[in-house]
Coordinates of C-alpha atoms and ligand atoms in Angstrom, one line a residue:
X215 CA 15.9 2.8 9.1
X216 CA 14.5 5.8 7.5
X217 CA 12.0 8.4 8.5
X218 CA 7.8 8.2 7.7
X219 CA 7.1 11.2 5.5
X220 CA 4.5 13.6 5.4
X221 CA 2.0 14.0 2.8
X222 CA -0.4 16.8 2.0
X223 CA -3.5 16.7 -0.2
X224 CA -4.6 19.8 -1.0
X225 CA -7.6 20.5 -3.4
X226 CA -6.7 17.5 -5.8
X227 CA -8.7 16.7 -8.9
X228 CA -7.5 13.7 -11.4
X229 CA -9.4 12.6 -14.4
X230 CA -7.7 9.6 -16.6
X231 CA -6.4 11.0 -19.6
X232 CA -8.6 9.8 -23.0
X233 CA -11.7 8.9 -20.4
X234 CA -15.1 10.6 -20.8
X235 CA -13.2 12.8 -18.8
X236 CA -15.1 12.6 -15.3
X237 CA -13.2 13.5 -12.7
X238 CA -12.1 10.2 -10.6
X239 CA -11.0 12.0 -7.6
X240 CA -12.5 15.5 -6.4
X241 CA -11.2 18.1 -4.1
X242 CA -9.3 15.7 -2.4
X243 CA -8.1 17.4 0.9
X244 CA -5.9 15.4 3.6
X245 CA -3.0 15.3 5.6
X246 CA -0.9 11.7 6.8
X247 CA 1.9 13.0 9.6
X248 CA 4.8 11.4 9.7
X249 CA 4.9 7.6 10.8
X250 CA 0.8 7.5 10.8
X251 CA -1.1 4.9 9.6
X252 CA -4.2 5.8 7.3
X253 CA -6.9 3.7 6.6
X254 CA -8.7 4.3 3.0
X255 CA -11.9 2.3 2.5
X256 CA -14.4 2.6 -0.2
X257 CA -16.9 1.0 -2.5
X258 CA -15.3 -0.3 -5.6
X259 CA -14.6 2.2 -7.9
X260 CA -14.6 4.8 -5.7
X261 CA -11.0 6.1 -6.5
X262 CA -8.9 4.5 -3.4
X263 CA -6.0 3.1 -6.2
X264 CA -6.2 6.7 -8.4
X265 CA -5.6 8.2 -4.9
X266 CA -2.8 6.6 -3.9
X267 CA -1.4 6.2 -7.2
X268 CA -0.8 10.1 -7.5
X269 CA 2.0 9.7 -5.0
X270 CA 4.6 8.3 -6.7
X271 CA 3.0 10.2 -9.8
X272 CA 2.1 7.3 -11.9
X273 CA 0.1 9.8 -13.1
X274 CA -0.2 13.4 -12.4
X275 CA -3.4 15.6 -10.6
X276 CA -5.8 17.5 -13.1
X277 CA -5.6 20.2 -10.4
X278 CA -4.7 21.1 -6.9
X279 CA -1.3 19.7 -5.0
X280 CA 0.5 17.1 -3.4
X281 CA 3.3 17.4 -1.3
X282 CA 5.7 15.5 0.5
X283 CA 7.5 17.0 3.6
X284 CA 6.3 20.2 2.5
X285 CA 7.1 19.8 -1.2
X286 CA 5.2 19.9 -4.3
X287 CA 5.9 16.7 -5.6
X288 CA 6.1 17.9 -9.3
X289 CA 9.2 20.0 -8.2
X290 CA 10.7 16.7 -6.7
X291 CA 13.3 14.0 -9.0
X292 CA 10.8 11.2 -10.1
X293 CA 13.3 8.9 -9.4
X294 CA 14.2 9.8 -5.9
X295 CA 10.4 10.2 -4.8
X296 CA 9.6 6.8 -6.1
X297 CA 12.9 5.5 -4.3
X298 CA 10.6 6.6 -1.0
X299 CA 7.8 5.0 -1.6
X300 CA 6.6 1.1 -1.9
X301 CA 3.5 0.4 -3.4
X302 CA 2.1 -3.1 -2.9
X303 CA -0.7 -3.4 -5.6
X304 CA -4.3 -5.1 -5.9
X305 CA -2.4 -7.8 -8.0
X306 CA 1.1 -9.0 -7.0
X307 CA 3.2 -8.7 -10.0
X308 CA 6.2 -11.6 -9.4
X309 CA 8.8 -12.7 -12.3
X310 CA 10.2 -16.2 -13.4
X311 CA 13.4 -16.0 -11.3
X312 CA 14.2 -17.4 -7.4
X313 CA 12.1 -16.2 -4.8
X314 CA 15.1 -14.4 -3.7
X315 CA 15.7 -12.8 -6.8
X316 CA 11.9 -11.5 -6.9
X317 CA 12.3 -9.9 -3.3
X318 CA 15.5 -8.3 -4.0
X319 CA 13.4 -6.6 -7.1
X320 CA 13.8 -3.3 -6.0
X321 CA 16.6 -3.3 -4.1
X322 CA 19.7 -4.6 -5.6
X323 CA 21.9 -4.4 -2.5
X324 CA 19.7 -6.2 0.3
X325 CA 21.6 -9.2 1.9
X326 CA 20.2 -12.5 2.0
X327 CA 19.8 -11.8 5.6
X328 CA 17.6 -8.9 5.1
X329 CA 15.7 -10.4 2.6
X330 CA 14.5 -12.9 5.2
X331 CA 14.2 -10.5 7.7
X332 CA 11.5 -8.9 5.7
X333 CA 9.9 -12.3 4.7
X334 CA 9.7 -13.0 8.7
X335 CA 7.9 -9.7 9.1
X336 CA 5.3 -10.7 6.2
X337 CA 4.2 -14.3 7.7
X338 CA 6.0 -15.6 4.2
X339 CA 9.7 -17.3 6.0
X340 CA 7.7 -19.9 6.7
X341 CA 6.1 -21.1 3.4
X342 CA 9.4 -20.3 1.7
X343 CA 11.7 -22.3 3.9
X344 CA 9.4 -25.3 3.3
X345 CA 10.3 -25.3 0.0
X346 CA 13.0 -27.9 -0.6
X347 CA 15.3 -25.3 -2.0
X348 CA 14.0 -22.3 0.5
X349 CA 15.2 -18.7 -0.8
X350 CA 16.4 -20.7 -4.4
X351 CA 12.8 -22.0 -5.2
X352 CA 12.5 -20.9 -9.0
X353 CA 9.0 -19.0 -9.9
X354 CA 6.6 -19.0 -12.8
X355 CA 6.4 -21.3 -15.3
X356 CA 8.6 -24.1 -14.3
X357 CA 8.2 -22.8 -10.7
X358 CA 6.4 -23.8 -7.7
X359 CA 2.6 -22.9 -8.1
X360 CA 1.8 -20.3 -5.3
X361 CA -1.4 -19.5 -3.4
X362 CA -3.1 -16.2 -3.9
X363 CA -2.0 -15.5 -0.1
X364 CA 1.5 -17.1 -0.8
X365 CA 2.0 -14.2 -3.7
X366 CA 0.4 -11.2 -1.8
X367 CA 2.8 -12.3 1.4
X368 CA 5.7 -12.0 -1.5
X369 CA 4.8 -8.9 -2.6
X370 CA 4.7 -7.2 1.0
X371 CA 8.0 -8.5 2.2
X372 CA 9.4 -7.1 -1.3
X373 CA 8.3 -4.0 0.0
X374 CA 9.3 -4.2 3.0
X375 CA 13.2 -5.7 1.9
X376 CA 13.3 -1.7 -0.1
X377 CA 12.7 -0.3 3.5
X378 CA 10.5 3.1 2.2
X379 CA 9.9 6.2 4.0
X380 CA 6.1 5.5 2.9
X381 CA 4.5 2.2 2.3
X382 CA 1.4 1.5 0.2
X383 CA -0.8 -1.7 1.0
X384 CA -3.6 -1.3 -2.2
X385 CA -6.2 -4.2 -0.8
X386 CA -3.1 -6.8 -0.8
X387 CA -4.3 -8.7 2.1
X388 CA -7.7 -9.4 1.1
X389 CA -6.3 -13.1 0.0
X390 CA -5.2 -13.9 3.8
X391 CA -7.2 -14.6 6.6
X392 CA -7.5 -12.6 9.9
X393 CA -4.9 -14.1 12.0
X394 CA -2.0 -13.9 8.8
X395 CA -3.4 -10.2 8.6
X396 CA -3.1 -9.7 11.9
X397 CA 0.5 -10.8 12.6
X398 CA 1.8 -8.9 9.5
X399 CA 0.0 -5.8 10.8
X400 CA 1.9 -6.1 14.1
X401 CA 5.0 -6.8 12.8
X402 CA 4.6 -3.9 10.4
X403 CA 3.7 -1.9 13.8
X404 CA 7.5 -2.0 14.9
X405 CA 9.7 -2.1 11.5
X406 CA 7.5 0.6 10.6
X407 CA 7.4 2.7 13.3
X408 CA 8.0 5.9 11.5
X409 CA 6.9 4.7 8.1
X410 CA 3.7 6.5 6.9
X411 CA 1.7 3.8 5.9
X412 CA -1.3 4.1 3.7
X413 CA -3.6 1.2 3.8
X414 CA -6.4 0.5 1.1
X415 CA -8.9 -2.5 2.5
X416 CA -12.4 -3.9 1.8
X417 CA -12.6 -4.7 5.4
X418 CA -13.4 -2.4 8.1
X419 CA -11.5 -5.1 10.3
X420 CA -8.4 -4.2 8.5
X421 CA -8.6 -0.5 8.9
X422 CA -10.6 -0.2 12.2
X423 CA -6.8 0.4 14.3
X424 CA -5.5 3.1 11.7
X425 CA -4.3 6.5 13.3
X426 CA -7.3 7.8 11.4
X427 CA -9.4 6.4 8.2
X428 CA -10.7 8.2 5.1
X429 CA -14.2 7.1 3.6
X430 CA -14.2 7.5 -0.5
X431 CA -17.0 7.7 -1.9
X432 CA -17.7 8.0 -6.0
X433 CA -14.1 10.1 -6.1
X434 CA -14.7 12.5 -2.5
X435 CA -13.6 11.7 0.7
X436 CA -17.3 11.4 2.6
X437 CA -15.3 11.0 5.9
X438 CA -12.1 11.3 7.9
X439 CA -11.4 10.0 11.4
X440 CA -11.2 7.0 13.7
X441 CA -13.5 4.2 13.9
X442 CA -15.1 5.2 16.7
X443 CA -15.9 8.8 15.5
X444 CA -17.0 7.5 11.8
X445 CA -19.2 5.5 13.4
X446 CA -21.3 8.5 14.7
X447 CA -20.5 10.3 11.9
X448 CA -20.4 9.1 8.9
X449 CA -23.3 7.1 7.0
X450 CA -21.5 5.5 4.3
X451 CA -18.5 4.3 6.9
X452 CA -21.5 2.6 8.9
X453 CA -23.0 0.8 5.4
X454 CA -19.5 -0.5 4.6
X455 CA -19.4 -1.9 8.0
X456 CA -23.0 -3.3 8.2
X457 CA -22.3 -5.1 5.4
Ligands
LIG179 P1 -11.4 -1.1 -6.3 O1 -10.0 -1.3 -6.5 O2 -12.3 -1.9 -7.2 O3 -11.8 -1.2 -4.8 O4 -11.7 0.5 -6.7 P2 -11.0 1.8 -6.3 O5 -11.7 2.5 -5.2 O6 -9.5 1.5 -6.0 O7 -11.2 2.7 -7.6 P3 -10.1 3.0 -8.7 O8 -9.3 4.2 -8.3 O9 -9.5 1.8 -9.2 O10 -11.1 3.5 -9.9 C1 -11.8 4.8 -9.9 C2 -12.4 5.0 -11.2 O11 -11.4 5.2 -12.2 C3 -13.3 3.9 -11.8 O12 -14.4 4.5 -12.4 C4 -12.4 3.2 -12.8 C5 -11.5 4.3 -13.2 N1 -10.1 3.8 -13.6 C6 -9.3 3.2 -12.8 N2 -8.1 2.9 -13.4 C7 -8.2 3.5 -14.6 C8 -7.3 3.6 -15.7 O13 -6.1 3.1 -15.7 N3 -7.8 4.2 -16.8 C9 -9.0 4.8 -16.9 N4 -9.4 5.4 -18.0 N5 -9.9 4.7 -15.9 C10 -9.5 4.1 -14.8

């Protein structure tokens, strides 16, 4: 397995190039240690999928740093920093091919065996070995039709089958229900025991366990800390969850 990285935010800005030019993010300042989970939670539009998309530098910060064990990430190889991370986006993005082929995207050299390995791990071996032809079942167009949950289970184990150092959940549970969520988080707790894992949600319930939690709000972090101490502490945390 490899090792959870840490990551460093120091006084980011980023504004979307072309845009009115508003800053989406604003003196961003936070640390993830090694093998913690982070919660992000937020209103939409608040700048959880800019934040986490400056990691892998899909784009790069307006101003201000990131750095990953202790580097700036612009002096790192593109390639190599986005061979450490997974991201699991909003909307899972699967191709017409087997469902074997999809969850090897990413990792050419997995085995069969630790494709389903992964699949186990995401609550998805089941669904996919009930399929007539299992692992072989074609996707997209003259493919089985999938359920939202079905695809976002897909996308996690495809994550999971490039074993990152850091792995990115961006809202990609918000199609299962509790129980599903619950499992995968558990079975994430020991494969990824060491892997820094970043987790955006809508829920509260799906952040409330996290080593600690940041609060976006309108591009700042409003809050940082564990349920309990946001809950004393931080108005906007309390909103999300009273609603
Ligand atoms: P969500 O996914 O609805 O919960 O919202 P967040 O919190 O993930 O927010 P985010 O980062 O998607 O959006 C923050 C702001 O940035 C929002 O005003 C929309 C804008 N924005 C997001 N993606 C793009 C993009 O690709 N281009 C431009 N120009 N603006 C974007």
């Amino acid at each position: 397995g490899r090792q959870g990285c840490q990551i460093d935010f120091e006084n980011v800005s980023f504004a979307y190039e072309g845009a009115s030019g508003d800053p989406v993010l604003k003196n961003i300042n936070f640390t993830c240690l090694p093998g913690e989970t982070i919660g992000i939670i937020g209103s939409t539009g608040s700048g959880k999928s800019s934040l986490v998309s400056l990691i892998p530098r899909f784009y790069d910060t307006s101003a201000g740093t990131i750095r990953v064990d202790g580097v700036d990430i612009g002096k790192l190889d593109p390639a190599k920093l986005r061979d450490q991370i997974a991201i699991v986006p909003q909307k899972s993005i699967l191709f017409s091919g087997t469902i074997e082929e999809n969850l090897r995207w990413g990792n050419e050299h997995a085995t069969l065996d630790e494709i389903m390995q992964a699949a186990k791990m995401a609550e998805a071996h089941g669904f996919i070995t009930s399929f007539p032809e299992g692992y072989e079942t074609m996707l997209g167009q003259r493919g089985v039709n999938l359920s939202g949950g079905q695809k976002q289970r897909l996308s996690i184990a495809r994550a999971l089958v490039r074993k990152p150092d850091v792995l990115i959940l961006d809202d990609c549970t918000s199609a299962l229900d509790t129980t599903t969520e619950t499992n995968i988080k558990e079975s994430l707790k020991s494969f990824a025991s060491g892997v820094t894992c970043l987790l955006i949600a809508q829920r509260i319930t799906s952040v409330m366990d996290a080593d600690k939690i940041i609060v976006m709000d309108d591009g700042e972090i409003v809050g940082i800390g564990t349920h309990e101490t946001l809950m004393k502490s931080c108005r906007v945390y309390v909103e999300i969850f009273q609603s």
